[in-house]
mmCIF file of C-alpha atoms in Angstrom:
data_model
loop_
_atom_site.group_PDB
_atom_site.id
_atom_site.type_symbol
_atom_site.label_atom_id
_atom_site.label_comp_id
_atom_site.label_asym_id
_atom_site.label_seq_id
_atom_site.Cartn_x
_atom_site.Cartn_y
_atom_site.Cartn_z
ATOM 1 C CA UNK A 1 -0.370 6.254 -18.222
ATOM 2 C CA UNK A 2 2.009 3.694 -17.008
ATOM 3 C CA UNK A 3 1.616 0.947 -14.270
ATOM 4 C CA UNK A 4 2.912 -2.384 -12.169
ATOM 5 C CA UNK A 5 1.245 -5.332 -13.531
ATOM 6 C CA UNK A 6 0.807 -8.281 -11.786
ATOM 7 C CA UNK A 7 0.739 -12.406 -12.802
ATOM 8 C CA UNK A 8 -1.511 -13.530 -12.100
ATOM 9 C CA UNK A 9 -4.755 -12.267 -10.313
ATOM 10 C CA UNK A 10 -5.295 -14.860 -9.002
ATOM 11 C CA UNK A 11 -3.438 -18.378 -7.601
ATOM 12 C CA UNK A 12 -4.324 -21.481 -6.351
ATOM 13 C CA UNK A 13 -1.913 -24.186 -4.603
ATOM 14 C CA UNK A 14 -2.094 -26.680 -2.481
ATOM 15 C CA UNK A 15 -0.381 -26.744 0.531
ATOM 16 C CA UNK A 16 4.071 -27.515 0.848
ATOM 17 C CA UNK A 17 3.870 -26.331 -2.655
ATOM 18 C CA UNK A 18 6.202 -23.135 -4.272
ATOM 19 C CA UNK A 19 4.548 -20.263 -5.870
ATOM 20 C CA UNK A 20 6.264 -17.566 -7.924
ATOM 21 C CA UNK A 21 4.089 -14.092 -8.263
ATOM 22 C CA UNK A 22 5.109 -12.112 -10.592
ATOM 23 C CA UNK A 23 5.061 -8.484 -10.909
ATOM 24 C CA UNK A 24 6.108 -6.018 -13.988
ATOM 25 C CA UNK A 25 6.554 -2.502 -12.783
ATOM 26 C CA UNK A 26 6.909 1.092 -14.173
ATOM 27 C CA UNK A 27 9.840 1.039 -16.300
ATOM 28 C CA UNK A 28 11.571 3.893 -15.409
ATOM 29 C CA UNK A 29 11.577 3.031 -11.772
ATOM 30 C CA UNK A 30 14.183 2.000 -9.117
ATOM 31 C CA UNK A 31 12.406 0.540 -6.331
ATOM 32 C CA UNK A 32 10.499 -2.557 -5.829
ATOM 33 C CA UNK A 33 8.354 -3.497 -3.044
ATOM 34 C CA UNK A 34 6.027 -6.574 -2.013
ATOM 35 C CA UNK A 35 3.612 -5.987 0.352
ATOM 36 C CA UNK A 36 0.728 -8.407 1.283
ATOM 37 C CA UNK A 37 -2.476 -7.824 2.867
ATOM 38 C CA UNK A 38 -3.970 -10.541 4.628
ATOM 39 C CA UNK A 39 -8.382 -11.057 3.866
ATOM 40 C CA UNK A 40 -9.874 -8.355 6.595
ATOM 41 C CA UNK A 41 -6.748 -7.337 7.945
ATOM 42 C CA UNK A 42 -4.446 -4.144 6.697
ATOM 43 C CA UNK A 43 -1.823 -3.804 3.987
ATOM 44 C CA UNK A 44 1.308 -5.142 5.511
ATOM 45 C CA UNK A 45 5.107 -4.638 3.994
ATOM 46 C CA UNK A 46 7.274 -7.794 3.096
ATOM 47 C CA UNK A 47 10.381 -6.415 1.314
ATOM 48 C CA UNK A 48 11.834 -3.764 -0.345
ATOM 49 C CA UNK A 49 14.588 -3.742 -3.304
ATOM 50 C CA UNK A 50 17.171 -1.550 -5.097
ATOM 51 C CA UNK A 51 19.532 -2.492 -7.113
ATOM 52 C CA UNK A 52 19.384 -6.040 -7.699
ATOM 53 C CA UNK A 53 19.615 -6.728 -3.625
ATOM 54 C CA UNK A 54 17.277 -6.660 -0.806
ATOM 55 C CA UNK A 55 17.621 -2.908 0.566
ATOM 56 C CA UNK A 56 14.777 -3.863 3.493
ATOM 57 C CA UNK A 57 12.555 -6.486 4.728
ATOM 58 C CA UNK A 58 9.996 -7.240 7.588
ATOM 59 C CA UNK A 59 9.682 -9.945 10.422
ATOM 60 C CA UNK A 60 7.359 -11.568 7.795
ATOM 61 C CA UNK A 61 10.128 -12.190 5.424
ATOM 62 C CA UNK A 62 11.209 -15.022 6.292
ATOM 63 C CA UNK A 63 13.839 -17.904 4.559
ATOM 64 C CA UNK A 64 10.152 -18.891 3.133
ATOM 65 C CA UNK A 65 9.989 -15.718 1.050
ATOM 66 C CA UNK A 66 12.240 -14.640 -1.679
ATOM 67 C CA UNK A 67 12.578 -11.854 -4.663
ATOM 68 C CA UNK A 68 14.064 -11.980 -7.932
ATOM 69 C CA UNK A 69 14.265 -9.372 -10.331
ATOM 70 C CA UNK A 70 15.571 -12.380 -13.361
ATOM 71 C CA UNK A 71 15.656 -9.568 -16.319
ATOM 72 C CA UNK A 72 15.006 -6.016 -16.684
ATOM 73 C CA UNK A 73 11.771 -6.173 -16.474
ATOM 74 C CA UNK A 74 10.262 -8.406 -14.043
ATOM 75 C CA UNK A 75 10.333 -8.786 -10.144
ATOM 76 C CA UNK A 76 9.214 -12.114 -8.596
ATOM 77 C CA UNK A 77 8.218 -12.900 -5.240
ATOM 78 C CA UNK A 78 8.566 -16.681 -4.790
ATOM 79 C CA UNK A 79 7.346 -18.644 -1.678
ATOM 80 C CA UNK A 80 8.155 -21.885 -0.787
ATOM 81 C CA UNK A 81 6.499 -24.686 0.581
ATOM 82 C CA UNK A 82 3.125 -22.795 0.987
ATOM 83 C CA UNK A 83 1.588 -22.845 4.090
ATOM 84 C CA UNK A 84 -2.449 -21.748 4.714
ATOM 85 C CA UNK A 85 -1.666 -18.558 6.504
ATOM 86 C CA UNK A 86 0.087 -17.415 3.460
ATOM 87 C CA UNK A 87 -3.498 -17.375 1.973
ATOM 88 C CA UNK A 88 -3.425 -13.467 0.924
ATOM 89 C CA UNK A 89 -3.709 -10.781 -1.542
ATOM 90 C CA UNK A 90 0.111 -10.047 -2.324
ATOM 91 C CA UNK A 91 0.968 -6.813 -3.707
ATOM 92 C CA UNK A 92 3.581 -5.729 -5.871
ATOM 93 C CA UNK A 93 4.296 -1.702 -6.544
ATOM 94 C CA UNK A 94 7.530 0.429 -7.551
ATOM 95 C CA UNK A 95 8.695 4.048 -7.570
ATOM 96 C CA UNK A 96 11.129 6.174 -8.759
ATOM 97 C CA UNK A 97 11.709 7.108 -5.480
ATOM 98 C CA UNK A 98 8.669 9.368 -4.590
ATOM 99 C CA UNK A 99 4.901 7.772 -5.158
ATOM 100 C CA UNK A 100 4.813 4.560 -4.840
ATOM 101 C CA UNK A 101 2.147 2.956 -7.312
ATOM 102 C CA UNK A 102 0.836 -0.494 -6.491
ATOM 103 C CA UNK A 103 0.039 -3.315 -8.616
ATOM 104 C CA UNK A 104 -3.795 -4.609 -8.709
ATOM 105 C CA UNK A 105 -2.503 -7.391 -6.889
ATOM 106 C CA UNK A 106 -2.124 -11.699 -6.877
ATOM 107 C CA UNK A 107 -4.603 -13.072 -4.701
ATOM 108 C CA UNK A 108 -2.661 -16.652 -3.117
ATOM 109 C CA UNK A 109 -5.378 -19.361 -1.863
ATOM 110 C CA UNK A 110 -3.331 -21.998 -0.475
ATOM 111 C CA UNK A 111 -5.898 -25.297 -0.043
ATOM 112 C CA UNK B 1 7.765 2.624 17.945
ATOM 113 C CA UNK B 2 7.002 4.125 14.375
ATOM 114 C CA UNK B 3 3.157 3.847 13.873
ATOM 115 C CA UNK B 4 -0.106 4.958 11.976
ATOM 116 C CA UNK B 5 -3.470 5.649 13.392
ATOM 117 C CA UNK B 6 -6.569 5.312 11.960
ATOM 118 C CA UNK B 7 -9.265 5.479 14.835
ATOM 119 C CA UNK B 8 -12.392 5.164 12.958
ATOM 120 C CA UNK B 9 -12.897 1.252 11.304
ATOM 121 C CA UNK B 10 -15.996 2.449 9.534
ATOM 122 C CA UNK B 11 -17.699 5.137 8.148
ATOM 123 C CA UNK B 12 -20.829 5.928 6.958
ATOM 124 C CA UNK B 13 -22.009 9.057 5.539
ATOM 125 C CA UNK B 14 -24.733 9.563 3.562
ATOM 126 C CA UNK B 15 -24.571 10.820 -0.742
ATOM 127 C CA UNK B 16 -23.710 14.457 -0.745
ATOM 128 C CA UNK B 17 -22.938 14.661 2.071
ATOM 129 C CA UNK B 18 -18.906 16.065 3.446
ATOM 130 C CA UNK B 19 -16.103 13.110 5.090
ATOM 131 C CA UNK B 20 -13.323 13.328 6.921
ATOM 132 C CA UNK B 21 -11.336 10.502 7.806
ATOM 133 C CA UNK B 22 -8.433 10.895 10.345
ATOM 134 C CA UNK B 23 -5.056 9.615 10.102
ATOM 135 C CA UNK B 24 -2.825 10.030 12.830
ATOM 136 C CA UNK B 25 0.689 9.487 13.224
ATOM 137 C CA UNK B 26 4.057 8.614 15.728
ATOM 138 C CA UNK B 27 7.033 9.536 14.821
ATOM 139 C CA UNK B 28 10.354 11.982 15.338
ATOM 140 C CA UNK B 29 10.342 14.132 12.441
ATOM 141 C CA UNK B 30 7.845 14.770 9.867
ATOM 142 C CA UNK B 31 6.941 11.875 7.226
ATOM 143 C CA UNK B 32 6.382 11.857 4.188
ATOM 144 C CA UNK B 33 2.596 11.222 4.113
ATOM 145 C CA UNK B 34 0.221 9.473 1.758
ATOM 146 C CA UNK B 35 -3.781 8.663 0.930
ATOM 147 C CA UNK B 36 -4.243 5.946 -1.106
ATOM 148 C CA UNK B 37 -7.794 4.431 -1.713
ATOM 149 C CA UNK B 38 -8.319 0.577 -2.538
ATOM 150 C CA UNK B 39 -11.784 -0.171 -3.840
ATOM 151 C CA UNK B 40 -13.294 -4.243 -3.543
ATOM 152 C CA UNK B 41 -11.112 -6.292 -5.197
ATOM 153 C CA UNK B 42 -8.289 -3.837 -7.304
ATOM 154 C CA UNK B 43 -5.106 -2.596 -5.881
ATOM 155 C CA UNK B 44 -3.930 0.780 -4.577
ATOM 156 C CA UNK B 45 -4.421 3.611 -5.904
ATOM 157 C CA UNK B 46 -2.874 6.704 -4.776
ATOM 158 C CA UNK B 47 -4.914 9.478 -4.063
ATOM 159 C CA UNK B 48 -2.831 12.904 -2.658
ATOM 160 C CA UNK B 49 0.318 13.179 -1.088
ATOM 161 C CA UNK B 50 2.492 15.620 1.343
ATOM 162 C CA UNK B 51 6.063 15.607 0.641
ATOM 163 C CA UNK B 52 6.536 19.745 1.967
ATOM 164 C CA UNK B 53 5.075 22.881 1.743
ATOM 165 C CA UNK B 54 1.121 23.917 1.276
ATOM 166 C CA UNK B 55 -0.022 21.572 4.691
ATOM 167 C CA UNK B 56 -3.452 21.422 2.369
ATOM 168 C CA UNK B 57 -3.066 19.299 -0.332
ATOM 169 C CA UNK B 58 -5.323 18.412 -3.313
ATOM 170 C CA UNK B 59 -5.498 15.179 -4.528
ATOM 171 C CA UNK B 60 -8.084 12.850 -7.020
ATOM 172 C CA UNK B 61 -11.232 12.910 -7.498
ATOM 173 C CA UNK B 62 -11.835 15.872 -5.165
ATOM 174 C CA UNK B 63 -10.108 15.109 -2.438
ATOM 175 C CA UNK B 64 -7.902 17.113 -0.452
ATOM 176 C CA UNK B 65 -5.959 16.489 2.832
ATOM 177 C CA UNK B 66 -4.281 18.473 5.716
ATOM 178 C CA UNK B 67 -1.149 18.171 7.598
ATOM 179 C CA UNK B 68 -2.006 19.333 11.071
ATOM 180 C CA UNK B 69 1.992 19.283 12.652
ATOM 181 C CA UNK B 70 0.951 20.335 15.842
ATOM 182 C CA UNK B 71 -1.403 17.472 16.012
ATOM 183 C CA UNK B 72 0.257 14.885 13.865
ATOM 184 C CA UNK B 73 -2.805 14.633 11.864
ATOM 185 C CA UNK B 74 -3.062 14.274 8.300
ATOM 186 C CA UNK B 75 -6.727 13.907 7.901
ATOM 187 C CA UNK B 76 -8.453 13.271 4.889
ATOM 188 C CA UNK B 77 -11.581 15.238 3.037
ATOM 189 C CA UNK B 78 -13.732 15.588 0.628
ATOM 190 C CA UNK B 79 -16.797 18.609 0.670
ATOM 191 C CA UNK B 80 -19.358 15.997 -1.245
ATOM 192 C CA UNK B 81 -19.038 12.351 -1.654
ATOM 193 C CA UNK B 82 -20.446 10.357 -4.242
ATOM 194 C CA UNK B 83 -21.478 6.670 -4.368
ATOM 195 C CA UNK B 84 -18.637 5.823 -6.578
ATOM 196 C CA UNK B 85 -16.333 7.156 -2.992
ATOM 197 C CA UNK B 86 -17.522 3.379 -1.061
ATOM 198 C CA UNK B 87 -13.874 2.154 -0.873
ATOM 199 C CA UNK B 88 -11.567 1.097 1.840
ATOM 200 C CA UNK B 89 -8.844 4.070 2.761
ATOM 201 C CA UNK B 90 -5.750 3.871 3.865
ATOM 202 C CA UNK B 91 -3.297 6.258 5.258
ATOM 203 C CA UNK B 92 0.333 6.050 5.013
ATOM 204 C CA UNK B 93 3.787 7.316 5.509
ATOM 205 C CA UNK B 94 7.521 7.284 4.328
ATOM 206 C CA UNK B 95 10.182 8.441 6.499
ATOM 207 C CA UNK B 96 12.315 9.183 3.594
ATOM 208 C CA UNK B 97 12.222 8.730 0.064
ATOM 209 C CA UNK B 98 15.636 9.330 -0.532
ATOM 210 C CA UNK B 99 16.917 6.028 1.243
ATOM 211 C CA UNK B 100 16.353 3.231 -1.241
ATOM 212 C CA UNK B 101 13.894 0.855 -0.941
ATOM 213 C CA UNK B 102 12.057 2.591 2.370
ATOM 214 C CA UNK B 103 8.737 1.329 2.946
ATOM 215 C CA UNK B 104 5.404 2.551 3.160
ATOM 216 C CA UNK B 105 3.689 2.027 6.896
ATOM 217 C CA UNK B 106 0.308 1.754 6.392
ATOM 218 C CA UNK B 107 -3.113 2.613 9.030
ATOM 219 C CA UNK B 108 -5.108 -0.386 9.430
ATOM 220 C CA UNK B 109 -7.657 1.463 6.804
ATOM 221 C CA UNK B 110 -10.784 2.957 6.994
ATOM 222 C CA UNK B 111 -14.277 1.365 5.441
ATOM 223 C CA UNK B 112 -16.678 4.221 4.362
ATOM 224 C CA UNK B 113 -19.734 3.080 2.579
ATOM 225 C CA UNK B 114 -22.319 5.661 1.401
ATOM 226 C CA UNK B 115 -26.355 5.544 1.578
ATOM 227 C CA UNK B 116 -28.017 7.099 -0.630
#
């Protein structure tokens, strides 16, 4: 069964550092998403991506964040100058226009 | 504003008992509706979805959900809960699946505990 793959599963970084979270969406999907879940809180939408550009973003997705599809298979989320409050589980998702399928998540810990 | 409400933060049911998790949405039109489950330390797995047609939809793991337009609800049910069903359950809605990149809006989740 096709699945969304995220790496790494857990990343620890120092405050102020840049991190790149990686995702490999399901191969024939066209829509890609990043979501965030702070510990104990609900899943929050960050950004959606279609046709090589951002199609929608939330208030959370400020200039600190960027997304990229550097090749035909990967979809990345870059967080510049990380802050303590960026510590969360980050989920990548993809869809073919129907249901969204989620990866297992990357737990980001900023220390 | 668009919203998804899951009124129950935490529910405990006995193994073998029936389960109903509530979900209400606030939108002008009928959205596309989903239930996802998140087991501890895991990602989100799609349980079932409603797009149109029969308002009672069947999902994986013996779950079902019923869309009630008059109540703006999409409650999740299971006739007999198993200990492995203990997890976090999220209701989500999408306004459109044809527009590129339409986001899913999630409720805050309901934690299900199963007692023996």
